[in-house]
């Protein structure tokens, strides 16, 4: 059973004679708002956006970064066939950027990106790679930055959840707080649904979107 997109703030864009028509949109938030572009087919593209209400980070033993964002949406009512829905973004960097010293552009890759959607019936996980730029406040420990365009493909599924996205792209800005315990708890939440995350394998023949 495929999860309807009732819990995403949907922005559908249709193309006709080269014109773009925005059919719906939501409110604007800067921090922890991520945009997802779903490529269903030629000329058939969907735009989604979601603002996450939890964002934490921790450093790995080799001083790289685990960043997690989470949003839990309870079931609308007792008769809701979908039930509650949880969305989680996990980014693990391969190196840490240094503000003012690390050159950055949209073609660079420095991290593995996972976007997961879990309902009461199972879940779907999408994986890819992208570039994460961030800087840390020495006073508060807050981490602010941006995930540049990351390309995602279906990675794992659990339960009776169907394919929600096809080829997708994700990007957004974030403000994260240091909390290793919360990061571990959220990642364990995913492991309980899907099992341990396999090692990332780049696609054999990546195609441009």
mmCIF file of N, CA and C in Angstrom, residues 20-145:
data_model
loop_
_atom_site.group_PDB
_atom_site.id
_atom_site.type_symbol
_atom_site.label_atom_id
_atom_site.label_comp_id
_atom_site.label_asym_id
_atom_site.label_seq_id
_atom_site.Cartn_x
_atom_site.Cartn_y
_atom_site.Cartn_z
ATOM 1 N N UNK A 20 5.409 27.553 -16.344
ATOM 2 C CA UNK A 20 5.329 26.848 -15.071
ATOM 3 C C UNK A 20 4.143 27.369 -14.291
ATOM 4 N N UNK A 21 3.320 26.456 -13.803
ATOM 5 C CA UNK A 21 2.122 26.833 -13.055
ATOM 6 C C UNK A 21 2.201 26.235 -11.664
ATOM 7 N N UNK A 22 2.280 27.072 -10.641
ATOM 8 C CA UNK A 22 2.314 26.592 -9.266
ATOM 9 C C UNK A 22 0.883 26.443 -8.778
ATOM 10 N N UNK A 23 0.515 25.226 -8.412
ATOM 11 C CA UNK A 23 -0.863 24.946 -8.030
ATOM 12 C C UNK A 23 -1.111 25.132 -6.547
ATOM 13 N N UNK A 24 -0.083 24.937 -5.720
ATOM 14 C CA UNK A 24 -0.270 25.094 -4.277
ATOM 15 C C UNK A 24 1.079 25.348 -3.637
ATOM 16 N N UNK A 25 1.079 26.018 -2.501
ATOM 17 C CA UNK A 25 2.332 26.235 -1.796
ATOM 18 C C UNK A 25 2.036 26.442 -0.323
ATOM 19 N N UNK A 26 3.078 26.368 0.504
ATOM 20 C CA UNK A 26 2.922 26.506 1.938
ATOM 21 C C UNK A 26 3.672 27.702 2.455
ATOM 22 N N UNK A 27 3.733 27.828 3.790
ATOM 23 C CA UNK A 27 4.379 28.967 4.416
ATOM 24 C C UNK A 27 5.896 28.847 4.292
ATOM 25 N N UNK A 28 6.561 29.957 4.488
ATOM 26 C CA UNK A 28 8.011 30.008 4.315
ATOM 27 C C UNK A 28 8.712 29.964 5.659
ATOM 28 N N UNK A 29 9.626 29.023 5.830
ATOM 29 C CA UNK A 29 10.481 28.914 6.997
ATOM 30 C C UNK A 29 11.894 28.697 6.488
ATOM 31 N N UNK A 30 12.864 29.388 7.101
ATOM 32 C CA UNK A 30 14.229 29.220 6.613
ATOM 33 C C UNK A 30 14.880 27.973 7.172
ATOM 34 N N UNK A 31 14.923 27.875 8.497
ATOM 35 C CA UNK A 31 15.684 26.792 9.099
ATOM 36 C C UNK A 31 14.903 25.486 9.090
ATOM 37 N N UNK A 32 15.626 24.423 8.754
ATOM 38 C CA UNK A 32 15.112 23.046 8.798
ATOM 39 C C UNK A 32 13.951 22.823 7.838
ATOM 40 N N UNK A 33 13.865 23.658 6.817
ATOM 41 C CA UNK A 33 12.894 23.445 5.750
ATOM 42 C C UNK A 33 13.615 22.815 4.563
ATOM 43 N N UNK A 34 13.134 21.662 4.136
ATOM 44 C CA UNK A 34 13.771 20.945 3.040
ATOM 45 C C UNK A 34 12.800 20.784 1.878
ATOM 46 N N UNK A 35 13.349 20.854 0.690
ATOM 47 C CA UNK A 35 12.566 20.702 -0.534
ATOM 48 C C UNK A 35 12.942 19.392 -1.211
ATOM 49 N N UNK A 36 11.918 18.666 -1.664
ATOM 50 C CA UNK A 36 12.113 17.403 -2.353
ATOM 51 C C UNK A 36 11.500 17.519 -3.738
ATOM 52 N N UNK A 37 12.271 17.191 -4.743
ATOM 53 C CA UNK A 37 11.790 17.170 -6.124
ATOM 54 C C UNK A 37 11.705 15.726 -6.579
ATOM 55 N N UNK A 38 10.533 15.301 -7.000
ATOM 56 C CA UNK A 38 10.310 13.923 -7.426
ATOM 57 C C UNK A 38 10.119 13.886 -8.934
ATOM 58 N N UNK A 39 11.008 13.154 -9.630
ATOM 59 C CA UNK A 39 10.936 13.024 -11.080
ATOM 60 C C UNK A 39 10.191 11.732 -11.419
ATOM 61 N N UNK A 40 8.925 11.884 -11.765
ATOM 62 C CA UNK A 40 8.094 10.713 -12.065
ATOM 63 C C UNK A 40 8.260 10.248 -13.501
ATOM 64 N N UNK A 41 8.581 11.155 -14.384
ATOM 65 C CA UNK A 41 8.730 10.827 -15.795
ATOM 66 C C UNK A 41 8.994 12.099 -16.566
ATOM 67 N N UNK A 42 9.091 11.990 -17.879
ATOM 68 C CA UNK A 42 9.364 13.156 -18.711
ATOM 69 C C UNK A 42 8.218 14.159 -18.587
ATOM 70 N N UNK A 43 8.550 15.371 -18.118
ATOM 71 C CA UNK A 43 7.532 16.410 -17.968
ATOM 72 C C UNK A 43 6.612 16.221 -16.786
ATOM 73 N N UNK A 44 6.892 15.231 -15.957
ATOM 74 C CA UNK A 44 6.032 14.948 -14.804
ATOM 75 C C UNK A 44 6.878 15.058 -13.540
ATOM 76 N N UNK A 45 6.855 16.232 -12.920
ATOM 77 C CA UNK A 45 7.700 16.521 -11.767
ATOM 78 C C UNK A 45 6.840 17.033 -10.624
ATOM 79 N N UNK A 46 7.119 16.548 -9.417
ATOM 80 C CA UNK A 46 6.418 17.002 -8.220
ATOM 81 C C UNK A 46 7.392 17.691 -7.284
ATOM 82 N N UNK A 47 6.928 18.767 -6.649
ATOM 83 C CA UNK A 47 7.730 19.470 -5.651
ATOM 84 C C UNK A 47 7.044 19.354 -4.295
ATOM 85 N N UNK A 48 7.820 18.989 -3.284
ATOM 86 C CA UNK A 48 7.320 18.907 -1.922
ATOM 87 C C UNK A 48 8.225 19.721 -1.016
ATOM 88 N N UNK A 49 7.674 20.183 0.104
ATOM 89 C CA UNK A 49 8.536 20.777 1.117
ATOM 90 C C UNK A 49 8.018 20.409 2.492
ATOM 91 N N UNK A 50 8.934 20.330 3.437
ATOM 92 C CA UNK A 50 8.579 19.987 4.803
ATOM 93 C C UNK A 50 9.529 20.687 5.761
ATOM 94 N N UNK A 51 8.994 21.179 6.878
ATOM 95 C CA UNK A 51 9.804 21.804 7.916
ATOM 96 C C UNK A 51 9.908 20.842 9.093
ATOM 97 N N UNK A 52 11.119 20.483 9.452
ATOM 98 C CA UNK A 52 11.378 19.512 10.512
ATOM 99 C C UNK A 52 11.490 20.235 11.848
ATOM 100 N N UNK A 53 10.924 19.637 12.905
ATOM 101 C CA UNK A 53 10.923 20.313 14.208
ATOM 102 C C UNK A 53 12.002 19.795 15.155
ATOM 103 N N UNK A 54 12.791 18.795 14.726
ATOM 104 C CA UNK A 54 13.938 18.334 15.502
ATOM 105 C C UNK A 54 15.157 18.315 14.594
ATOM 106 N N UNK A 55 16.282 18.838 15.092
ATOM 107 C CA UNK A 55 17.508 18.824 14.307
ATOM 108 C C UNK A 55 18.693 18.783 15.267
ATOM 109 N N UNK A 56 19.459 17.683 15.224
ATOM 110 C CA UNK A 56 20.573 17.478 16.145
ATOM 111 C C UNK A 56 21.793 16.976 15.383
ATOM 112 N N UNK A 57 22.948 17.123 16.028
ATOM 113 C CA UNK A 57 24.164 16.593 15.418
ATOM 114 C C UNK A 57 25.080 16.025 16.494
ATOM 115 N N UNK A 58 25.995 15.180 16.042
ATOM 116 C CA UNK A 58 27.072 14.675 16.902
ATOM 117 C C UNK A 58 28.273 14.404 16.028
ATOM 118 N N UNK A 59 29.454 14.365 16.637
ATOM 119 C CA UNK A 59 30.682 14.075 15.919
ATOM 120 C C UNK A 59 31.055 12.616 16.110
ATOM 121 N N UNK A 60 31.488 11.990 15.027
ATOM 122 C CA UNK A 60 31.938 10.609 15.092
ATOM 123 C C UNK A 60 33.348 10.573 15.682
ATOM 124 N N UNK A 61 33.845 9.396 16.073
ATOM 125 C CA UNK A 61 35.199 9.310 16.635
ATOM 126 C C UNK A 61 36.284 9.865 15.717
ATOM 127 N N UNK A 62 36.066 9.813 14.388
ATOM 128 C CA UNK A 62 37.052 10.356 13.457
ATOM 129 C C UNK A 62 36.746 11.810 13.102
ATOM 130 N N UNK A 63 35.906 12.465 13.927
ATOM 131 C CA UNK A 63 35.626 13.899 13.834
ATOM 132 C C UNK A 63 34.818 14.290 12.610
ATOM 133 N N UNK A 64 34.112 13.328 12.031
ATOM 134 C CA UNK A 64 33.136 13.672 11.014
ATOM 135 C C UNK A 64 31.775 13.862 11.676
ATOM 136 N N UNK A 65 30.787 14.179 10.883
ATOM 137 C CA UNK A 65 29.524 14.686 11.410
ATOM 138 C C UNK A 65 28.359 13.762 11.105
ATOM 139 N N UNK A 66 27.526 13.489 12.125
ATOM 140 C CA UNK A 66 26.209 12.889 11.927
ATOM 141 C C UNK A 66 25.168 13.969 12.189
ATOM 142 N N UNK A 67 24.360 14.256 11.177
ATOM 143 C CA UNK A 67 23.283 15.241 11.288
ATOM 144 C C UNK A 67 21.952 14.536 11.080
ATOM 145 N N UNK A 68 20.998 14.736 11.996
ATOM 146 C CA UNK A 68 19.678 14.135 11.838
ATOM 147 C C UNK A 68 18.594 15.201 12.003
ATOM 148 N N UNK A 69 17.576 15.094 11.172
ATOM 149 C CA UNK A 69 16.371 15.914 11.293
ATOM 150 C C UNK A 69 15.184 14.971 11.381
ATOM 151 N N UNK A 70 14.194 15.326 12.204
ATOM 152 C CA UNK A 70 13.063 14.424 12.417
ATOM 153 C C UNK A 70 11.776 15.225 12.538
ATOM 154 N N UNK A 71 10.710 14.670 11.961
ATOM 155 C CA UNK A 71 9.370 15.244 12.112
ATOM 156 C C UNK A 71 8.379 14.105 12.284
ATOM 157 N N UNK A 72 7.633 14.136 13.379
ATOM 158 C CA UNK A 72 6.613 13.118 13.643
ATOM 159 C C UNK A 72 5.234 13.758 13.519
ATOM 160 N N UNK A 73 4.381 13.153 12.688
ATOM 161 C CA UNK A 73 3.015 13.635 12.487
ATOM 162 C C UNK A 73 2.047 12.581 13.006
ATOM 163 N N UNK A 74 1.310 12.860 14.095
ATOM 164 C CA UNK A 74 0.372 11.868 14.633
ATOM 165 C C UNK A 74 -0.753 11.572 13.653
ATOM 166 N N UNK A 75 -1.428 10.447 13.871
ATOM 167 C CA UNK A 75 -2.591 10.109 13.065
ATOM 168 C C UNK A 75 -3.670 11.173 13.226
ATOM 169 N N UNK A 76 -4.378 11.436 12.140
ATOM 170 C CA UNK A 76 -5.409 12.474 12.167
ATOM 171 C C UNK A 76 -6.535 12.116 13.127
ATOM 172 N N UNK A 77 -6.946 10.847 13.141
ATOM 173 C CA UNK A 77 -7.995 10.381 14.046
ATOM 174 C C UNK A 77 -7.916 8.865 14.133
ATOM 175 N N UNK A 78 -8.787 8.280 14.912
ATOM 176 C CA UNK A 78 -8.743 6.830 15.128
ATOM 177 C C UNK A 78 -9.048 6.039 13.866
ATOM 178 N N UNK A 79 -9.726 6.674 12.891
ATOM 179 C CA UNK A 79 -10.055 5.982 11.649
ATOM 180 C C UNK A 79 -9.051 6.219 10.542
ATOM 181 N N UNK A 80 -7.952 6.894 10.840
ATOM 182 C CA UNK A 80 -6.933 7.203 9.844
ATOM 183 C C UNK A 80 -6.212 5.915 9.454
ATOM 184 N N UNK A 81 -6.362 5.486 8.185
ATOM 185 C CA UNK A 81 -5.778 4.206 7.768
ATOM 186 C C UNK A 81 -4.258 4.264 7.655
ATOM 187 N N UNK A 82 -3.691 5.457 7.509
ATOM 188 C CA UNK A 82 -2.245 5.575 7.421
ATOM 189 C C UNK A 82 -1.616 5.553 8.800
ATOM 190 N N UNK A 83 -2.264 6.186 9.766
ATOM 191 C CA UNK A 83 -1.712 6.276 11.104
ATOM 192 C C UNK A 83 -0.668 7.377 11.192
ATOM 193 N N UNK A 84 0.182 7.294 12.186
ATOM 194 C CA UNK A 84 1.212 8.316 12.358
ATOM 195 C C UNK A 84 2.307 8.140 11.305
ATOM 196 N N UNK A 85 2.993 9.247 10.999
ATOM 197 C CA UNK A 85 4.063 9.238 9.998
ATOM 198 C C UNK A 85 5.271 9.966 10.568
ATOM 199 N N UNK A 86 6.453 9.374 10.424
ATOM 200 C CA UNK A 86 7.699 9.995 10.861
ATOM 201 C C UNK A 86 8.634 10.130 9.668
ATOM 202 N N UNK A 87 9.184 11.326 9.490
ATOM 203 C CA UNK A 87 10.169 11.577 8.439
ATOM 204 C C UNK A 87 11.519 11.878 9.091
ATOM 205 N N UNK A 88 12.573 11.267 8.569
ATOM 206 C CA UNK A 88 13.909 11.449 9.129
ATOM 207 C C UNK A 88 14.914 11.662 7.995
ATOM 208 N N UNK A 89 15.727 12.683 8.130
ATOM 209 C CA UNK A 89 16.871 12.898 7.243
ATOM 210 C C UNK A 89 18.137 12.639 8.044
ATOM 211 N N UNK A 90 19.024 11.836 7.496
ATOM 212 C CA UNK A 90 20.322 11.570 8.140
ATOM 213 C C UNK A 90 21.430 11.851 7.130
ATOM 214 N N UNK A 91 22.355 12.705 7.524
ATOM 215 C CA UNK A 91 23.510 13.006 6.684
ATOM 216 C C UNK A 91 24.775 12.688 7.473
ATOM 217 N N UNK A 92 25.662 11.920 6.878
ATOM 218 C CA UNK A 92 26.984 11.676 7.480
ATOM 219 C C UNK A 92 28.036 12.207 6.511
ATOM 220 N N UNK A 93 28.835 13.140 6.989
ATOM 221 C CA UNK A 93 29.834 13.740 6.125
ATOM 222 C C UNK A 93 31.096 12.888 6.065
ATOM 223 N N UNK A 94 31.809 13.031 4.956
ATOM 224 C CA UNK A 94 33.087 12.364 4.780
ATOM 225 C C UNK A 94 34.235 13.270 5.196
ATOM 226 N N UNK A 95 33.966 14.550 5.309
ATOM 227 C CA UNK A 95 34.923 15.483 5.898
ATOM 228 C C UNK A 95 34.147 16.716 6.336
ATOM 229 N N UNK A 96 34.737 17.498 7.213
ATOM 230 C CA UNK A 96 34.074 18.703 7.700
ATOM 231 C C UNK A 96 34.570 19.918 6.938
ATOM 232 N N UNK A 97 33.631 20.750 6.490
ATOM 233 C CA UNK A 97 34.001 21.965 5.788
ATOM 234 C C UNK A 97 34.487 23.012 6.781
ATOM 235 N N UNK A 98 35.380 23.864 6.339
ATOM 236 C CA UNK A 98 35.916 24.933 7.175
ATOM 237 C C UNK A 98 35.514 26.257 6.564
ATOM 238 N N UNK A 99 34.636 27.031 7.212
ATOM 239 C CA UNK A 99 34.173 28.300 6.637
ATOM 240 C C UNK A 99 35.338 29.199 6.262
ATOM 241 N N UNK A 100 35.256 29.730 5.032
ATOM 242 C CA UNK A 100 36.291 30.637 4.556
ATOM 243 C C UNK A 100 37.496 29.945 3.959
ATOM 244 N N UNK A 101 37.575 28.617 4.123
ATOM 245 C CA UNK A 101 38.744 27.885 3.613
ATOM 246 C C UNK A 101 38.369 26.728 2.704
ATOM 247 N N UNK A 102 37.116 26.251 2.792
ATOM 248 C CA UNK A 102 36.696 25.123 1.969
ATOM 249 C C UNK A 102 35.895 25.631 0.787
ATOM 250 N N UNK A 103 36.382 25.390 -0.427
ATOM 251 C CA UNK A 103 35.656 25.777 -1.626
ATOM 252 C C UNK A 103 34.423 24.888 -1.761
ATOM 253 N N UNK A 104 33.296 25.479 -2.115
ATOM 254 C CA UNK A 104 32.059 24.706 -2.209
ATOM 255 C C UNK A 104 31.284 25.095 -3.454
ATOM 256 N N UNK A 105 30.743 24.105 -4.149
ATOM 257 C CA UNK A 105 29.774 24.359 -5.201
ATOM 258 C C UNK A 105 28.846 23.157 -5.287
ATOM 259 N N UNK A 106 27.801 23.277 -6.113
ATOM 260 C CA UNK A 106 26.739 22.280 -6.136
ATOM 261 C C UNK A 106 27.184 20.947 -6.740
ATOM 262 N N UNK A 107 28.373 20.888 -7.356
ATOM 263 C CA UNK A 107 28.808 19.633 -7.970
ATOM 264 C C UNK A 107 29.624 18.781 -7.016
ATOM 265 N N UNK A 108 29.979 19.323 -5.847
ATOM 266 C CA UNK A 108 30.822 18.579 -4.914
ATOM 267 C C UNK A 108 29.991 17.608 -4.080
ATOM 268 N N UNK A 109 30.652 16.559 -3.597
ATOM 269 C CA UNK A 109 30.005 15.559 -2.746
ATOM 270 C C UNK A 109 30.899 15.319 -1.539
ATOM 271 N N UNK A 110 30.329 15.398 -0.350
ATOM 272 C CA UNK A 110 31.121 15.091 0.841
ATOM 273 C C UNK A 110 30.343 14.292 1.882
ATOM 274 N N UNK A 111 29.134 13.835 1.528
ATOM 275 C CA UNK A 111 28.364 13.101 2.518
ATOM 276 C C UNK A 111 27.332 12.166 1.914
ATOM 277 N N UNK A 112 26.948 11.180 2.705
ATOM 278 C CA UNK A 112 25.871 10.256 2.335
ATOM 279 C C UNK A 112 24.576 10.747 2.962
ATOM 280 N N UNK A 113 23.511 10.770 2.174
ATOM 281 C CA UNK A 113 22.228 11.322 2.604
ATOM 282 C C UNK A 113 21.169 10.227 2.572
ATOM 283 N N UNK A 114 20.428 10.083 3.676
ATOM 284 C CA UNK A 114 19.292 9.172 3.732
ATOM 285 C C UNK A 114 18.040 9.949 4.113
ATOM 286 N N UNK A 115 16.982 9.751 3.352
ATOM 287 C CA UNK A 115 15.680 10.347 3.673
ATOM 288 C C UNK A 115 14.696 9.198 3.848
ATOM 289 N N UNK A 116 14.107 9.110 5.036
ATOM 290 C CA UNK A 116 13.277 7.958 5.389
ATOM 291 C C UNK A 116 11.894 8.411 5.814
ATOM 292 N N UNK A 117 10.888 7.677 5.372
ATOM 293 C CA UNK A 117 9.497 7.926 5.735
ATOM 294 C C UNK A 117 8.942 6.644 6.332
ATOM 295 N N UNK A 118 8.448 6.732 7.563
ATOM 296 C CA UNK A 118 7.965 5.554 8.277
ATOM 297 C C UNK A 118 6.537 5.799 8.745
ATOM 298 N N UNK A 119 5.653 4.844 8.478
ATOM 299 C CA UNK A 119 4.277 4.916 8.974
ATOM 300 C C UNK A 119 4.005 3.709 9.867
ATOM 301 N N UNK A 120 2.772 3.579 10.331
ATOM 302 C CA UNK A 120 2.404 2.424 11.149
ATOM 303 C C UNK A 120 2.444 1.123 10.349
ATOM 304 N N UNK A 121 2.544 1.234 9.003
ATOM 305 C CA UNK A 121 2.513 0.050 8.148
ATOM 306 C C UNK A 121 3.893 -0.335 7.619
ATOM 307 N N UNK A 122 4.923 0.418 7.947
ATOM 308 C CA UNK A 122 6.260 0.128 7.440
ATOM 309 C C UNK A 122 6.971 1.411 7.057
ATOM 310 N N UNK A 123 7.868 1.333 6.080
ATOM 311 C CA UNK A 123 8.597 2.536 5.709
ATOM 312 C C UNK A 123 9.332 2.385 4.400
ATOM 313 N N UNK A 124 9.826 3.521 3.900
ATOM 314 C CA UNK A 124 10.625 3.567 2.678
ATOM 315 C C UNK A 124 11.818 4.475 2.925
ATOM 316 N N UNK A 125 12.982 4.039 2.445
ATOM 317 C CA UNK A 125 14.218 4.782 2.645
ATOM 318 C C UNK A 125 14.832 5.105 1.289
ATOM 319 N N UNK A 126 15.298 6.349 1.141
ATOM 320 C CA UNK A 126 15.926 6.822 -0.093
ATOM 321 C C UNK A 126 17.332 7.296 0.236
ATOM 322 N N UNK A 127 18.283 6.935 -0.616
ATOM 323 C CA UNK A 127 19.683 7.192 -0.300
ATOM 324 C C UNK A 127 20.387 7.807 -1.493
ATOM 325 N N UNK A 128 21.373 8.653 -1.192
ATOM 326 C CA UNK A 128 22.187 9.253 -2.224
ATOM 327 C C UNK A 128 23.353 9.988 -1.599
ATOM 328 N N UNK A 129 23.924 10.900 -2.356
ATOM 329 C CA UNK A 129 25.084 11.657 -1.885
ATOM 330 C C UNK A 129 24.900 13.127 -2.232
ATOM 331 N N UNK A 130 25.504 13.996 -1.426
ATOM 332 C CA UNK A 130 25.393 15.421 -1.663
ATOM 333 C C UNK A 130 26.482 16.173 -0.926
ATOM 334 N N UNK A 131 26.378 17.490 -0.955
ATOM 335 C CA UNK A 131 27.380 18.333 -0.313
ATOM 336 C C UNK A 131 26.747 19.075 0.858
ATOM 337 N N UNK A 132 27.350 18.938 2.040
ATOM 338 C CA UNK A 132 26.887 19.601 3.251
ATOM 339 C C UNK A 132 27.909 20.662 3.657
ATOM 340 N N UNK A 133 27.447 21.901 3.754
ATOM 341 C CA UNK A 133 28.295 23.005 4.215
ATOM 342 C C UNK A 133 27.757 23.482 5.553
ATOM 343 N N UNK A 134 28.628 23.707 6.526
ATOM 344 C CA UNK A 134 28.146 24.133 7.841
ATOM 345 C C UNK A 134 29.217 24.892 8.595
ATOM 346 N N UNK A 135 28.781 25.636 9.593
ATOM 347 C CA UNK A 135 29.696 26.294 10.516
ATOM 348 C C UNK A 135 29.107 26.234 11.921
ATOM 349 N N UNK A 136 30.015 26.181 12.898
ATOM 350 C CA UNK A 136 29.626 25.981 14.291
ATOM 351 C C UNK A 136 29.866 27.243 15.106
ATOM 352 N N UNK A 137 28.894 27.560 15.960
ATOM 353 C CA UNK A 137 29.044 28.684 16.878
ATOM 354 C C UNK A 137 29.885 28.243 18.074
ATOM 355 N N UNK A 138 30.996 28.929 18.308
ATOM 356 C CA UNK A 138 31.830 28.595 19.463
ATOM 357 C C UNK A 138 31.139 28.932 20.780
ATOM 358 N N UNK A 139 30.182 29.850 20.727
ATOM 359 C CA UNK A 139 29.509 30.284 21.955
ATOM 360 C C UNK A 139 28.393 29.327 22.352
ATOM 361 N N UNK A 140 27.539 28.940 21.378
ATOM 362 C CA UNK A 140 26.363 28.129 21.701
ATOM 363 C C UNK A 140 26.507 26.666 21.289
ATOM 364 N N UNK A 141 27.451 26.371 20.399
ATOM 365 C CA UNK A 141 27.568 25.018 19.878
ATOM 366 C C UNK A 141 26.608 24.719 18.744
ATOM 367 N N UNK A 142 25.735 25.678 18.387
ATOM 368 C CA UNK A 142 24.804 25.472 17.283
ATOM 369 C C UNK A 142 25.560 25.303 15.971
ATOM 370 N N UNK A 143 24.996 24.446 15.122
ATOM 371 C CA UNK A 143 25.560 24.204 13.807
ATOM 372 C C UNK A 143 24.553 24.686 12.773
ATOM 373 N N UNK A 144 24.937 25.614 11.938
ATOM 374 C CA UNK A 144 24.054 26.099 10.877
ATOM 375 C C UNK A 144 24.708 25.814 9.536
ATOM 376 N N UNK A 145 23.889 25.536 8.553
ATOM 377 C CA UNK A 145 24.448 25.236 7.245
ATOM 378 C C UNK A 145 23.391 24.860 6.242
#
